[in-house]
């Protein structure tokens, strides 16, 4: 999901205050845990289990960074944040990083002074409608009421789509995924639009998911990923290469099941560098040399995390699609560990 540049002035003030605290890694180490911003609740991406523990695809990125720093994926304090305040919270220094269905855009990078550490999910905006409406295309939505998160790029994409197709709609503003679900099911809107992965996650929580259809149109590019503040490149490297370690491990065949064995040394130099049995990549980034090994031991590689939380055998039921490894026709690609 997306936020426009409406908070520019406040965010910039936050950069001055938060960005000046340059060595975030030192602060995190001294504190003894990572502060990570996540969604207020989106099944598959960030939601609490029966024991009250946060679980999900975005949560796993936070735990990977904690494992890299502390060797302990539980050394995280989670802060659920709404779309409206997520960037202010990050720029103010209340959290160290944000891992929350957030689209990498020009204005967020350049104007809001945020730094995206990479892409952990290639998404696009879609539409969810009740099956009983018998709608098969978003182009049939002329005159519809649409639940939409105000002040987001989702809102702007929606306006563009309806204008280009010369059809009209009435927006129904909502603030969170939970509110969207409530309003949509109550019939306050005919359609709910957000990232297609968010629609799948929302639908999975319905009493009867089969009574609702995600329409075929994907009307935007939404590269989602974790982000940090500008001004602390070393901290950005920690988050970026933790994500890259998840991606590279899958490509290299390093899993939670074999990482201990492979960390003793293999005939593949890149696996050895990744897992710390060769070279000094850990020292370069200010961590122990087994930092990436700890990440994979904590929750597995990217593919394992994807299948556990949002894959085809989960209620979310997402195919890998663009999120397959580049070697399998997808866009997922880590720079070399060298």
Short mmCIF file of C-alpha atoms in Angstrom, two decimals:
data_model
loop_
_atom_site.label_atom_id
_atom_site.label_comp_id
_atom_site.label_asym_id
_atom_site.label_seq_id
_atom_site.Cartn_x
_atom_site.Cartn_y
_atom_site.Cartn_z
CA UNK A 1 0.00 0.00 0.00
CA UNK A 2 1.08 3.49 -0.61
CA UNK A 3 1.32 6.95 0.78
CA UNK A 4 1.77 10.16 -1.14
CA UNK A 5 3.88 13.16 -0.33
CA UNK A 6 1.37 14.79 2.01
CA UNK A 7 3.60 14.48 5.04
CA UNK A 8 6.69 15.99 3.44
CA UNK A 9 7.27 18.84 5.87
CA UNK A 10 6.78 16.76 9.01
CA UNK A 11 8.81 13.89 7.60
CA UNK A 12 11.67 16.20 6.73
CA UNK A 13 11.67 17.51 10.29
CA UNK A 14 11.83 13.92 11.45
CA UNK A 15 14.83 13.29 9.22
CA UNK A 16 16.66 16.11 10.90
CA UNK A 17 15.98 14.61 14.31
CA UNK A 18 16.12 10.90 13.53
CA UNK A 19 18.67 10.93 10.72
CA UNK A 20 21.18 12.72 12.95
CA UNK A 21 21.28 9.62 15.13
CA UNK A 22 23.53 8.20 12.48
CA UNK A 23 24.79 4.89 13.80
CA UNK A 24 21.51 3.00 14.07
CA UNK A 25 23.32 -0.34 14.29
CA UNK A 26 25.12 0.85 17.43
CA UNK A 27 21.83 2.04 18.93
CA UNK A 28 20.14 -1.28 18.17
CA UNK A 29 23.00 -3.28 19.64
CA UNK A 30 23.05 -1.15 22.79
CA UNK A 31 19.27 -1.47 23.17
CA UNK A 32 19.41 -5.24 22.77
CA UNK A 33 16.56 -5.48 20.28
CA UNK A 34 15.35 -4.18 16.93
CA UNK A 35 12.34 -1.86 16.69
CA UNK A 36 10.44 -2.84 13.56
CA UNK A 37 7.30 -1.21 12.14
CA UNK A 38 4.72 -3.58 10.65
CA UNK A 39 1.12 -3.58 9.47
CA UNK A 40 -1.69 -3.19 11.98
CA UNK A 41 -2.87 -6.59 10.83
CA UNK A 42 -2.90 -8.32 7.44
CA UNK A 43 -3.16 -12.10 7.42
CA UNK A 44 -0.12 -13.72 5.85
CA UNK A 45 1.99 -10.57 6.04
CA UNK A 46 1.69 -9.43 9.67
CA UNK A 47 -0.85 -10.81 12.13
CA UNK A 48 -0.83 -12.20 15.66
CA UNK A 49 -1.24 -15.92 16.32
CA UNK A 50 -3.17 -17.51 19.19
CA UNK A 51 -0.28 -16.81 21.55
CA UNK A 52 -0.16 -13.16 20.54
CA UNK A 53 3.08 -13.57 18.57
CA UNK A 54 3.44 -11.62 15.33
CA UNK A 55 3.79 -13.86 12.30
CA UNK A 56 3.93 -13.32 8.54
CA UNK A 57 5.90 -12.56 5.41
CA UNK A 58 6.79 -8.98 6.41
CA UNK A 59 7.37 -9.98 10.03
CA UNK A 60 9.92 -12.55 8.81
CA UNK A 61 12.04 -9.75 7.32
CA UNK A 62 12.18 -8.06 10.75
CA UNK A 63 13.17 -11.35 12.37
CA UNK A 64 15.86 -11.92 9.72
CA UNK A 65 17.47 -8.56 10.54
CA UNK A 66 17.33 -9.35 14.28
CA UNK A 67 18.92 -12.75 13.63
CA UNK A 68 21.69 -11.09 11.59
CA UNK A 69 22.52 -8.69 14.42
CA UNK A 70 21.90 -10.76 17.54
CA UNK A 71 21.74 -14.36 16.30
CA UNK A 72 18.24 -14.26 17.81
CA UNK A 73 15.13 -13.75 15.64
CA UNK A 74 13.05 -12.94 18.72
CA UNK A 75 15.09 -9.84 19.55
CA UNK A 76 12.46 -7.62 17.95
CA UNK A 77 9.86 -5.23 19.32
CA UNK A 78 7.07 -4.87 16.79
CA UNK A 79 5.21 -1.59 16.29
CA UNK A 80 1.97 -1.87 14.30
CA UNK A 81 1.61 1.37 12.33
CA UNK A 82 -1.10 2.64 10.00
CA UNK A 83 -0.60 3.90 6.47
CA UNK A 84 -1.15 7.43 7.72
CA UNK A 85 1.69 7.54 10.26
CA UNK A 86 4.17 4.89 9.09
CA UNK A 87 6.66 7.33 7.54
CA UNK A 88 6.51 9.83 10.40
CA UNK A 89 7.17 7.01 12.87
CA UNK A 90 10.19 5.85 10.87
CA UNK A 91 11.61 9.32 10.32
CA UNK A 92 11.13 10.29 13.97
CA UNK A 93 13.36 7.37 15.04
CA UNK A 94 10.60 5.54 16.94
CA UNK A 95 11.37 2.48 14.81
CA UNK A 96 14.61 1.37 13.15
CA UNK A 97 13.01 0.01 9.98
CA UNK A 98 9.63 -0.48 8.34
CA UNK A 99 8.53 -3.80 6.85
CA UNK A 100 4.94 -3.16 5.93
CA UNK A 101 3.51 -3.64 2.41
CA UNK A 102 5.04 -0.37 1.28
CA UNK A 103 5.56 0.51 -2.37
CA UNK A 104 8.91 1.86 -3.52
CA UNK A 105 8.18 5.14 -5.31
CA UNK A 106 10.18 8.12 -6.52
CA UNK A 107 8.57 10.60 -4.13
CA UNK A 108 9.09 8.43 -1.07
CA UNK A 109 12.72 7.92 -1.95
CA UNK A 110 13.52 11.47 -3.05
CA UNK A 111 11.02 13.74 -1.25
CA UNK A 112 10.33 11.89 1.99
CA UNK A 113 14.02 11.02 2.37
CA UNK A 114 13.49 7.29 2.84
CA UNK A 115 15.72 4.49 1.62
CA UNK A 116 14.26 1.25 0.29
CA UNK A 117 16.44 -1.76 1.03
CA UNK A 118 15.10 -3.79 -1.87
CA UNK A 119 11.93 -5.54 -2.99
CA UNK A 120 10.54 -8.48 -1.06
CA UNK A 121 7.28 -8.69 -3.04
CA UNK A 122 6.46 -7.57 -6.59
CA UNK A 123 2.80 -6.62 -6.47
CA UNK A 124 0.15 -4.67 -8.39
CA UNK A 125 -3.15 -2.99 -7.56
CA UNK A 126 -6.31 -5.05 -8.09
CA UNK A 127 -10.04 -5.12 -7.31
CA UNK A 128 -12.11 -7.36 -5.04
CA UNK A 129 -15.87 -7.68 -5.61
CA UNK A 130 -18.68 -9.91 -4.33
CA UNK A 131 -19.31 -12.79 -6.74
CA UNK A 132 -23.04 -12.05 -6.61
CA UNK A 133 -22.45 -8.83 -8.58
CA UNK A 134 -21.44 -10.99 -11.59
CA UNK A 135 -18.70 -8.52 -12.53
CA UNK A 136 -15.89 -10.05 -14.60
CA UNK A 137 -13.81 -6.94 -15.40
CA UNK A 138 -12.92 -3.73 -13.62
CA UNK A 139 -14.11 -1.90 -16.72
CA UNK A 140 -17.66 -2.92 -15.76
CA UNK A 141 -17.49 -0.92 -12.50
CA UNK A 142 -19.09 2.28 -13.81
CA UNK A 143 -20.93 3.99 -10.94
CA UNK A 144 -19.51 1.69 -8.26
CA UNK A 145 -18.67 2.68 -4.70
CA UNK A 146 -15.02 1.84 -3.96
CA UNK A 147 -13.37 1.34 -0.54
CA UNK A 148 -10.00 3.08 -0.80
CA UNK A 149 -7.31 4.19 1.62
CA UNK A 150 -7.17 7.98 1.46
CA UNK A 151 -3.95 9.81 0.68
CA UNK A 152 -2.34 6.79 -0.96
CA UNK A 153 -1.00 6.14 -4.41
CA UNK A 154 -3.65 3.43 -4.58
CA UNK A 155 -6.14 6.30 -4.60
CA UNK A 156 -4.25 8.02 -7.41
CA UNK A 157 -4.01 4.83 -9.46
CA UNK A 158 -7.74 4.31 -9.04
CA UNK A 159 -8.53 7.82 -10.28
CA UNK A 160 -6.28 7.31 -13.30
CA UNK A 161 -7.87 3.96 -14.18
CA UNK A 162 -11.44 5.26 -14.07
CA UNK A 163 -10.53 8.41 -15.99
CA UNK A 164 -8.71 6.52 -18.73
CA UNK A 165 -11.66 4.15 -19.12
CA UNK A 166 -14.20 7.03 -18.96
CA UNK A 167 -16.20 5.52 -16.11
CA UNK A 168 -17.23 6.99 -12.76
CA UNK A 169 -17.02 5.88 -9.13
CA UNK A 170 -17.68 7.10 -5.60
CA UNK A 171 -14.79 6.67 -3.12
CA UNK A 172 -15.48 5.33 0.38
CA UNK A 173 -12.45 6.35 2.51
CA UNK A 174 -11.01 3.78 4.93
CA UNK A 175 -7.86 3.82 7.10
CA UNK A 176 -6.76 0.22 7.68
CA UNK A 177 -7.12 -3.25 6.17
CA UNK A 178 -9.36 -4.21 9.07
CA UNK A 179 -11.65 -1.27 8.41
CA UNK A 180 -11.66 -2.08 4.71
CA UNK A 181 -12.76 -5.63 5.45
CA UNK A 182 -15.47 -4.42 7.81
CA UNK A 183 -16.85 -1.81 5.42
CA UNK A 184 -16.69 -4.06 2.39
CA UNK A 185 -18.49 -6.93 4.11
CA UNK A 186 -21.07 -4.52 5.50
CA UNK A 187 -21.87 -3.43 1.96
CA UNK A 188 -20.60 0.12 2.43
CA UNK A 189 -18.81 -0.26 -0.90
CA UNK A 190 -19.21 -2.44 -3.99
CA UNK A 191 -15.48 -2.84 -4.52
CA UNK A 192 -12.31 -2.89 -2.42
CA UNK A 193 -9.08 -1.95 -4.14
CA UNK A 194 -5.49 -2.26 -2.90
CA UNK A 195 -2.45 -4.39 -3.73
CA UNK A 196 -3.51 -7.78 -5.11
CA UNK A 197 -1.61 -9.59 -2.34
CA UNK A 198 -3.51 -7.52 0.23
CA UNK A 199 -6.80 -8.42 -1.45
CA UNK A 200 -5.90 -12.12 -1.31
CA UNK A 201 -4.96 -11.80 2.36
CA UNK A 202 -8.15 -9.92 3.18
CA UNK A 203 -10.32 -12.43 1.30
CA UNK A 204 -8.64 -15.35 3.09
CA UNK A 205 -9.96 -13.99 6.39
CA UNK A 206 -13.59 -13.95 5.18
CA UNK A 207 -16.03 -16.56 6.44
CA UNK A 208 -16.68 -17.59 2.82
CA UNK A 209 -13.75 -16.52 0.61
CA UNK A 210 -15.30 -18.25 -2.42
CA UNK A 211 -18.11 -15.67 -2.44
CA UNK A 212 -15.65 -12.96 -3.52
CA UNK A 213 -13.66 -12.50 -6.73
CA UNK A 214 -10.40 -10.71 -7.48
CA UNK A 215 -10.86 -9.21 -10.94
CA UNK A 216 -8.22 -9.89 -13.61
CA UNK A 217 -7.01 -6.30 -14.09
CA UNK A 218 -3.75 -5.30 -12.37
CA UNK A 219 -3.55 -1.54 -12.87
CA UNK A 220 -0.16 -0.60 -11.41
CA UNK A 221 3.35 -1.69 -10.48
CA UNK A 222 3.76 -2.05 -6.71
CA UNK A 223 7.28 -3.14 -5.71
CA UNK A 224 6.97 -3.66 -1.95
CA UNK A 225 9.95 -3.69 0.35
CA UNK A 226 11.48 -2.80 3.71
CA UNK A 227 12.81 0.71 4.23
CA UNK A 228 14.98 2.80 6.52
CA UNK A 229 15.81 6.49 6.95
CA UNK A 230 18.18 8.35 4.68
CA UNK A 231 21.45 9.32 6.28
CA UNK A 232 22.68 6.07 7.80
CA UNK A 233 24.07 4.03 4.93
CA UNK A 234 25.65 1.43 7.18
CA UNK A 235 22.27 0.62 8.73
CA UNK A 236 20.70 0.50 5.29
CA UNK A 237 23.34 -2.06 4.31
CA UNK A 238 22.33 -4.29 7.24
CA UNK A 239 18.66 -4.38 6.16
CA UNK A 240 19.45 -4.59 2.44
CA UNK A 241 21.87 -7.49 2.73
CA UNK A 242 19.70 -9.34 5.22
CA UNK A 243 16.97 -9.35 2.55
CA UNK A 244 19.53 -10.29 -0.10
CA UNK A 245 20.74 -13.18 2.07
CA UNK A 246 17.22 -14.62 2.11
CA UNK A 247 16.98 -14.35 -1.67
CA UNK A 248 20.50 -15.64 -2.39
CA UNK A 249 20.08 -18.59 -0.04
CA UNK A 250 17.11 -19.83 -2.03
CA UNK A 251 19.00 -19.45 -5.31
CA UNK A 252 22.00 -21.31 -3.87
CA UNK A 253 19.92 -24.11 -2.34
CA UNK A 254 20.67 -23.15 1.25
CA UNK A 255 17.69 -24.02 3.48
CA UNK A 256 16.84 -24.16 7.16
CA UNK A 257 17.34 -27.93 6.92
CA UNK A 258 20.85 -27.93 5.45
CA UNK A 259 22.35 -24.61 6.54
CA UNK A 260 24.13 -26.08 9.56
CA UNK A 261 25.79 -28.75 7.43
CA UNK A 262 26.68 -26.33 4.61
CA UNK A 263 28.16 -23.81 7.02
CA UNK A 264 31.03 -26.23 7.66
CA UNK A 265 32.22 -25.53 4.12
CA UNK A 266 31.28 -26.55 0.59
CA UNK A 267 32.78 -26.63 -2.90
CA UNK A 268 30.75 -23.50 -3.78
CA UNK A 269 32.72 -20.36 -2.83
CA UNK A 270 29.64 -18.11 -2.77
CA UNK A 271 27.85 -20.39 -0.30
CA UNK A 272 30.98 -20.35 1.83
CA UNK A 273 31.15 -16.54 1.75
CA UNK A 274 27.42 -16.27 2.49
CA UNK A 275 27.59 -18.59 5.48
CA UNK A 276 30.88 -17.29 6.81
CA UNK A 277 33.17 -20.28 6.40
CA UNK A 278 35.25 -18.26 3.91
CA UNK A 279 36.14 -14.57 3.68
CA UNK A 280 35.17 -11.71 6.01
CA UNK A 281 31.83 -10.41 4.73
CA UNK A 282 30.50 -10.24 8.29
CA UNK A 283 33.33 -8.02 9.43
CA UNK A 284 32.75 -5.71 6.46
CA UNK A 285 29.16 -5.06 7.56
CA UNK A 286 29.84 -4.82 11.29
CA UNK A 287 28.40 -8.22 12.18
CA UNK A 288 29.66 -11.67 13.08
CA UNK A 289 30.78 -13.77 10.13
CA UNK A 290 27.87 -16.20 10.60
CA UNK A 291 25.22 -13.45 10.35
CA UNK A 292 23.63 -14.86 7.20
CA UNK A 293 23.74 -18.39 8.58
CA UNK A 294 21.76 -17.13 11.58
CA UNK A 295 19.17 -15.59 9.26
CA UNK A 296 18.55 -18.87 7.42
CA UNK A 297 18.55 -20.90 10.63
CA UNK A 298 15.92 -18.56 12.07
CA UNK A 299 13.26 -18.90 9.39
CA UNK A 300 14.66 -20.42 6.24
CA UNK A 301 15.35 -18.80 2.88
CA UNK A 302 13.03 -16.53 0.87
CA UNK A 303 11.22 -19.45 -0.74
CA UNK A 304 10.59 -21.17 2.57
CA UNK A 305 9.18 -17.97 4.07
CA UNK A 306 7.00 -17.34 1.01
CA UNK A 307 5.51 -20.83 1.10
CA UNK A 308 5.00 -20.78 4.87
CA UNK A 309 3.01 -17.56 5.01
CA UNK A 310 1.49 -16.64 1.63
CA UNK A 311 2.21 -19.50 -0.81
CA UNK A 312 -0.19 -21.63 -2.79
CA UNK A 313 -0.73 -24.09 0.07
CA UNK A 314 -1.78 -21.36 2.52
CA UNK A 315 -5.21 -19.70 2.78
CA UNK A 316 -3.67 -16.68 0.97
CA UNK A 317 -2.81 -18.95 -1.97
CA UNK A 318 -0.37 -16.73 -3.89
CA UNK A 319 1.67 -18.21 -6.74
CA UNK A 320 5.30 -17.13 -7.00
CA UNK A 321 4.73 -15.37 -10.33
CA UNK A 322 7.02 -12.35 -10.60
CA UNK A 323 8.39 -13.29 -7.18
CA UNK A 324 10.05 -16.43 -8.52
CA UNK A 325 13.83 -16.52 -8.72
CA UNK A 326 15.31 -14.98 -11.88
CA UNK A 327 16.54 -18.46 -12.76
CA UNK A 328 12.87 -19.56 -12.89
CA UNK A 329 11.51 -16.68 -14.94
CA UNK A 330 10.80 -14.27 -12.07
CA UNK A 331 12.25 -10.93 -10.99
CA UNK A 332 13.84 -12.08 -7.74
CA UNK A 333 17.56 -11.41 -7.90
CA UNK A 334 20.25 -10.78 -5.28
CA UNK A 335 23.54 -9.08 -6.11
CA UNK A 336 26.49 -11.43 -5.61
CA UNK A 337 27.93 -12.18 -2.18
CA UNK A 338 31.50 -11.38 -3.08
#
